[in-house]
mmCIF file with all atom_site columns, C-alpha atoms in Angstrom:
data_model
loop_
_atom_site.group_PDB
_atom_site.id
_atom_site.type_symbol
_atom_site.label_atom_id
_atom_site.label_alt_id
_atom_site.label_comp_id
_atom_site.label_asym_id
_atom_site.label_entity_id
_atom_site.label_seq_id
_atom_site.pdbx_PDB_ins_code
_atom_site.Cartn_x
_atom_site.Cartn_y
_atom_site.Cartn_z
_atom_site.occupancy
_atom_site.B_iso_or_equiv
_atom_site.pdbx_formal_charge
_atom_site.auth_seq_id
_atom_site.auth_comp_id
_atom_site.auth_asym_id
_atom_site.auth_atom_id
_atom_site.pdbx_PDB_model_num
ATOM 1  C CA . UNK I 1 1  ? 28.572 -12.370 -10.809 1.00 0.00 ? 1  UNK I CA 1
ATOM 2  C CA . UNK I 1 2  ? 30.093 -9.082  -9.928  1.00 0.00 ? 2  UNK I CA 1
ATOM 3  C CA . UNK I 1 3  ? 28.420 -5.721  -10.873 1.00 0.00 ? 3  UNK I CA 1
ATOM 4  C CA . UNK I 1 4  ? 29.827 -2.239  -10.954 1.00 0.00 ? 4  UNK I CA 1
ATOM 5  C CA . UNK I 1 5  ? 29.093 1.124   -12.414 1.00 0.00 ? 5  UNK I CA 1
ATOM 6  C CA . UNK I 1 6  ? 31.582 3.817   -13.659 1.00 0.00 ? 6  UNK I CA 1
ATOM 7  C CA . UNK I 1 7  ? 31.472 7.483   -14.291 1.00 0.00 ? 7  UNK I CA 1
ATOM 8  C CA . UNK I 1 8  ? 33.960 9.986   -15.595 1.00 0.00 ? 8  UNK I CA 1
ATOM 9  C CA . UNK I 1 9  ? 35.361 10.811  -12.231 1.00 0.00 ? 9  UNK I CA 1
ATOM 10 C CA . UNK I 1 10 ? 33.742 8.149   -9.928  1.00 0.00 ? 10 UNK I CA 1
ATOM 11 C CA . UNK I 1 11 ? 32.561 4.567   -9.663  1.00 0.00 ? 11 UNK I CA 1
ATOM 12 C CA . UNK I 1 12 ? 30.116 2.515   -7.686  1.00 0.00 ? 12 UNK I CA 1
ATOM 13 C CA . UNK I 1 13 ? 31.219 -0.121  -5.227  1.00 0.00 ? 13 UNK I CA 1
ATOM 14 C CA . UNK I 1 14 ? 31.490 -3.607  -6.731  1.00 0.00 ? 14 UNK I CA 1
ATOM 15 C CA . UNK I 1 15 ? 28.477 -5.661  -5.797  1.00 0.00 ? 15 UNK I CA 1
ATOM 16 C CA . UNK I 1 16 ? 28.673 -9.474  -5.688  1.00 0.00 ? 16 UNK I CA 1
ATOM 17 C CA . UNK I 1 17 ? 25.431 -11.191 -6.864  1.00 0.00 ? 17 UNK I CA 1
ATOM 18 C CA . UNK I 1 18 ? 25.052 -14.895 -5.843  1.00 0.00 ? 18 UNK I CA 1
ATOM 19 C CA . UNK I 1 19 ? 22.841 -16.955 -8.183  1.00 0.00 ? 19 UNK I CA 1
ATOM 20 C CA . UNK I 1 20 ? 20.842 -15.819 -11.020 1.00 0.00 ? 20 UNK I CA 1
ATOM 21 C CA . UNK I 1 21 ? 20.148 -12.016 -11.551 1.00 0.00 ? 21 UNK I CA 1
ATOM 22 C CA . UNK I 1 22 ? 16.334 -11.649 -12.205 1.00 0.00 ? 22 UNK I CA 1
ATOM 23 C CA . UNK I 1 23 ? 14.410 -8.410  -12.300 1.00 0.00 ? 23 UNK I CA 1
ATOM 24 C CA . UNK I 1 24 ? 13.496 -8.509  -8.558  1.00 0.00 ? 24 UNK I CA 1
ATOM 25 C CA . UNK I 1 25 ? 17.124 -9.113  -7.665  1.00 0.00 ? 25 UNK I CA 1
ATOM 26 C CA . UNK I 1 26 ? 18.243 -6.359  -9.953  1.00 0.00 ? 26 UNK I CA 1
ATOM 27 C CA . UNK I 1 27 ? 15.884 -3.804  -8.272  1.00 0.00 ? 27 UNK I CA 1
ATOM 28 C CA . UNK I 1 28 ? 16.527 -4.853  -4.639  1.00 0.00 ? 28 UNK I CA 1
ATOM 29 C CA . UNK I 1 29 ? 20.205 -5.464  -4.835  1.00 0.00 ? 29 UNK I CA 1
ATOM 30 C CA . UNK I 1 30 ? 21.502 -3.028  -7.444  1.00 0.00 ? 30 UNK I CA 1
ATOM 31 C CA . UNK I 1 31 ? 19.064 -0.447  -8.761  1.00 0.00 ? 31 UNK I CA 1
ATOM 32 C CA . UNK I 1 32 ? 17.581 0.913   -5.524  1.00 0.00 ? 32 UNK I CA 1
ATOM 33 C CA . UNK I 1 33 ? 20.530 0.616   -3.029  1.00 0.00 ? 33 UNK I CA 1
ATOM 34 C CA . UNK I 1 34 ? 23.430 1.326   -5.422  1.00 0.00 ? 34 UNK I CA 1
ATOM 35 C CA . UNK I 1 35 ? 22.447 2.795   -8.849  1.00 0.00 ? 35 UNK I CA 1
ATOM 36 C CA . UNK I 1 36 ? 19.860 5.397   -7.701  1.00 0.00 ? 36 UNK I CA 1
ATOM 37 C CA . UNK I 1 37 ? 22.032 6.472   -4.850  1.00 0.00 ? 37 UNK I CA 1
ATOM 38 C CA . UNK I 1 38 ? 25.005 6.910   -7.069  1.00 0.00 ? 38 UNK I CA 1
ATOM 39 C CA . UNK I 1 39 ? 23.085 8.966   -9.582  1.00 0.00 ? 39 UNK I CA 1
ATOM 40 C CA . UNK I 1 40 ? 21.657 11.298  -6.969  1.00 0.00 ? 40 UNK I CA 1
ATOM 41 C CA . UNK I 1 41 ? 25.133 12.304  -6.158  1.00 0.00 ? 41 UNK I CA 1
ATOM 42 C CA . UNK I 1 42 ? 25.892 13.424  -9.735  1.00 0.00 ? 42 UNK I CA 1
ATOM 43 C CA . UNK I 1 43 ? 24.924 16.779  -11.113 1.00 0.00 ? 43 UNK I CA 1
ATOM 44 C CA . UNK I 1 44 ? 24.373 15.453  -14.621 1.00 0.00 ? 44 UNK I CA 1
ATOM 45 C CA . UNK I 1 45 ? 24.234 11.758  -15.536 1.00 0.00 ? 45 UNK I CA 1
ATOM 46 C CA . UNK I 1 46 ? 22.982 9.594   -18.336 1.00 0.00 ? 46 UNK I CA 1
ATOM 47 C CA . UNK I 1 47 ? 21.836 6.152   -17.207 1.00 0.00 ? 47 UNK I CA 1
ATOM 48 C CA . UNK I 1 48 ? 22.700 3.450   -19.662 1.00 0.00 ? 48 UNK I CA 1
ATOM 49 C CA . UNK I 1 49 ? 22.112 -0.291  -19.490 1.00 0.00 ? 49 UNK I CA 1
ATOM 50 C CA . UNK I 1 50 ? 22.662 -3.131  -21.969 1.00 0.00 ? 50 UNK I CA 1
ATOM 51 C CA . UNK I 1 51 ? 19.099 -4.393  -22.556 1.00 0.00 ? 51 UNK I CA 1
ATOM 52 C CA . UNK I 1 52 ? 19.720 -7.604  -20.762 1.00 0.00 ? 52 UNK I CA 1
ATOM 53 C CA . UNK I 1 53 ? 16.468 -9.395  -19.848 1.00 0.00 ? 53 UNK I CA 1
ATOM 54 C CA . UNK I 1 54 ? 16.575 -8.468  -16.101 1.00 0.00 ? 54 UNK I CA 1
ATOM 55 C CA . UNK I 1 55 ? 17.091 -4.746  -17.055 1.00 0.00 ? 55 UNK I CA 1
ATOM 56 C CA . UNK I 1 56 ? 14.079 -4.331  -19.377 1.00 0.00 ? 56 UNK I CA 1
ATOM 57 C CA . UNK I 1 57 ? 11.060 -5.946  -17.594 1.00 0.00 ? 57 UNK I CA 1
ATOM 58 C CA . UNK I 1 58 ? 8.122  -3.604  -16.892 1.00 0.00 ? 58 UNK I CA 1
ATOM 59 C CA . UNK I 1 59 ? 8.758  -3.481  -13.158 1.00 0.00 ? 59 UNK I CA 1
ATOM 60 C CA . UNK I 1 60 ? 12.403 -2.479  -13.687 1.00 0.00 ? 60 UNK I CA 1
ATOM 61 C CA . UNK I 1 61 ? 11.451 0.127   -16.214 1.00 0.00 ? 61 UNK I CA 1
ATOM 62 C CA . UNK I 1 62 ? 9.120  1.724   -13.824 1.00 0.00 ? 62 UNK I CA 1
ATOM 63 C CA . UNK I 1 63 ? 11.897 1.903   -11.225 1.00 0.00 ? 63 UNK I CA 1
ATOM 64 C CA . UNK I 1 64 ? 14.691 3.088   -13.580 1.00 0.00 ? 64 UNK I CA 1
ATOM 65 C CA . UNK I 1 65 ? 15.718 6.653   -13.832 1.00 0.00 ? 65 UNK I CA 1
ATOM 66 C CA . UNK I 1 66 ? 14.801 8.477   -17.024 1.00 0.00 ? 66 UNK I CA 1
#
């Protein structure tokens, strides 16, 4: 799987995920190293996700930006 995020004038690097994306993988390989760093560089941002199962577990929701 390949994951990427986009903004109005910018984008994240593409991240290749080998195997199954579960909540732990989502946090350790995407949310903390890529998504949160990307959002910190933006003055205003709205974080959206698609409610896929790995994105909505309790552990992920505690880590996700508001």
